[in-house]
């Protein structure tokens, strides 16, 4: 079979990430740059600033990657780039670089859906993964459950009414003043929770999250409940143990995630779409959290599903997942691939 090497470009949020991956599962090179200290000082993602970062860093980073593996762009099978969802002004930087490479070097352009790429990287780590599989995708922007039938065919099973698991943990992490200069706030929250005394995770009794829309996630409602609780404790002068609070937040996030996941798996199983031995992958930045992963693993066991784990570096945004999605789309002859002759001057 033909060996493919695909360049993956990721600029949907604050990471400028580039990687070259091959169809025989090698990561030839991978680079990821971000500036969390500055964004932390500014209180979160600042779209203009991250777009500026991609504009300055991306093209030299691509050159450097090609150079380091002694490849020319023309040697690539394709260039793959995240096109949605994400911050459009940030995405545009990656897309415009990819369009230029495609046209100049006459290689196909592959538009990649960022959330799908989070799920598809699982087949890089688990070569025997079979379709259909269940993807629990939990990131800063989205929380959803999908049934994956092919690289191009995702059936959305559960979405979030509002908010996402990552955004909920980020907001509370910042509110607790955790050090987010190195880590994502979610990762800082996980570290704080790990320092808490045993049993801390049960220290919060929060009101149930509204169960409207059946099995949908509602992380915005969970976030409000948790912030409300924090404010109540603050105004009543109660002393707050930050680590303990973090552990409780992590636990409540897990509860919400797992209860809705459980319901959606029951639905899929009743429908006959999944059965014993079907795989479930948990992907996206929040999947780096080992407490949440452990809880999801238990739900999988209950449903006799095979739980697949990913290394944390492939959970948070990375170039490999985009390049690998490109490889899968080439192998599966995806109709989304654009031949270089037909590449438009803009995708937006
Ligand atoms: O997938 P990702 O890198 O970017 C998006 O597509 O949004 O996910 C970033 C999210 C952030 O909300 C971040 O706080 C969260 O993933 N995250 C974590 C952990 N590491 C990253 N949340 C909980 N525990 C972690 N260890
Ligand atoms: Zn992501």
GROMACS .gro file of N, CA and C in nm, residues 9-11 16 47-48 50-56 58-59 62 81-82 87-100 348:
model
   99
    9UNK      N    1  -0.209   2.111   1.022
    9UNK     CA    2  -0.198   2.247   1.076
    9UNK      C    3  -0.317   2.276   1.166
   10UNK      N    4  -0.290   2.322   1.288
   10UNK     CA    5  -0.397   2.349   1.385
   10UNK      C    6  -0.382   2.491   1.440
   11UNK      N    7  -0.484   2.575   1.415
   11UNK     CA    8  -0.480   2.712   1.469
   11UNK      C    9  -0.619   2.756   1.517
   16UNK      N   10  -0.051   2.720   1.825
   16UNK     CA   11  -0.007   2.714   1.686
   16UNK      C   12   0.062   2.579   1.676
   47UNK      N   13  -0.890   3.673   2.103
   47UNK     CA   14  -0.885   3.630   1.962
   47UNK      C   15  -0.783   3.705   1.875
   48UNK      N   16  -0.779   3.838   1.889
   48UNK     CA   17  -0.687   3.917   1.807
   48UNK      C   18  -0.542   3.878   1.833
   50UNK      N   19  -0.423   3.585   1.960
   50UNK     CA   20  -0.384   3.451   1.914
   50UNK      C   21  -0.372   3.447   1.761
   51UNK      N   22  -0.458   3.524   1.692
   51UNK     CA   23  -0.448   3.529   1.546
   51UNK      C   24  -0.312   3.589   1.507
   52UNK      N   25  -0.272   3.691   1.579
   52UNK     CA   26  -0.142   3.756   1.556
   52UNK      C   27  -0.028   3.655   1.576
   53UNK      N   28  -0.040   3.575   1.681
   53UNK     CA   29   0.061   3.472   1.708
   53UNK      C   30   0.069   3.372   1.591
   54UNK      N   31  -0.046   3.325   1.543
   54UNK     CA   32  -0.044   3.231   1.430
   54UNK      C   33   0.019   3.296   1.307
   55UNK      N   34  -0.016   3.424   1.286
   55UNK     CA   35   0.034   3.494   1.167
   55UNK      C   36   0.186   3.501   1.170
   56UNK      N   37   0.244   3.529   1.287
   56UNK     CA   38   0.389   3.541   1.295
   56UNK      C   39   0.460   3.406   1.299
   58UNK      N   40   0.331   3.066   1.244
   58UNK     CA   41   0.294   2.945   1.170
   58UNK      C   42   0.383   2.911   1.051
   59UNK      N   43   0.401   3.007   0.961
   59UNK     CA   44   0.475   2.974   0.839
   59UNK      C   45   0.621   2.936   0.866
   62UNK      N   46   0.622   2.579   0.995
   62UNK     CA   47   0.602   2.479   0.890
   62UNK      C   48   0.734   2.454   0.817
   81UNK      N   49  -0.580   2.083   0.736
   81UNK     CA   50  -0.590   2.201   0.824
   81UNK      C   51  -0.726   2.204   0.893
   82UNK      N   52  -0.728   2.245   1.020
   82UNK     CA   53  -0.857   2.263   1.089
   82UNK      C   54  -0.929   2.379   1.027
   87UNK      N   55  -1.220   2.978   1.659
   87UNK     CA   56  -1.221   3.123   1.638
   87UNK      C   57  -1.188   3.148   1.492
   88UNK      N   58  -1.282   3.207   1.420
   88UNK     CA   59  -1.262   3.221   1.276
   88UNK      C   60  -1.135   3.299   1.242
   89UNK      N   61  -1.107   3.408   1.315
   89UNK     CA   62  -0.988   3.485   1.277
   89UNK      C   63  -0.860   3.407   1.306
   90UNK      N   64  -0.868   3.312   1.397
   90UNK     CA   65  -0.752   3.227   1.424
   90UNK      C   66  -0.743   3.116   1.319
   91UNK      N   67  -0.856   3.052   1.289
   91UNK     CA   68  -0.861   2.946   1.188
   91UNK      C   69  -0.810   2.995   1.052
   92UNK      N   70  -0.849   3.120   1.018
   92UNK     CA   71  -0.814   3.177   0.887
   92UNK      C   72  -0.664   3.177   0.862
   93UNK      N   73  -0.586   3.195   0.968
   93UNK     CA   74  -0.441   3.198   0.952
   93UNK      C   75  -0.389   3.063   0.906
   94UNK      N   76  -0.438   2.956   0.969
   94UNK     CA   77  -0.396   2.821   0.930
   94UNK      C   78  -0.444   2.788   0.789
   95UNK      N   79  -0.569   2.822   0.763
   95UNK     CA   80  -0.628   2.791   0.633
   95UNK      C   81  -0.555   2.864   0.521
   96UNK      N   82  -0.521   2.991   0.543
   96UNK     CA   83  -0.455   3.064   0.434
   96UNK      C   84  -0.315   3.006   0.408
   97UNK      N   85  -0.245   2.964   0.512
   97UNK     CA   86  -0.114   2.900   0.491
   97UNK      C   87  -0.131   2.769   0.415
   98UNK      N   88  -0.234   2.691   0.453
   98UNK     CA   89  -0.257   2.561   0.388
   98UNK      C   90  -0.293   2.579   0.240
   99UNK      N   91  -0.376   2.679   0.212
   99UNK     CA   92  -0.414   2.706   0.072
   99UNK      C   93  -0.290   2.739  -0.011
  100UNK      N   94  -0.204   2.823   0.043
  100UNK     CA   95  -0.083   2.862  -0.030
  100UNK      C   96   0.005   2.740  -0.058
  348UNK      N   97  -1.366   3.085   0.357
  348UNK     CA   98  -1.470   3.147   0.439
  348UNK      C   99  -1.547   3.253   0.362
   0.00000   0.00000   0.00000
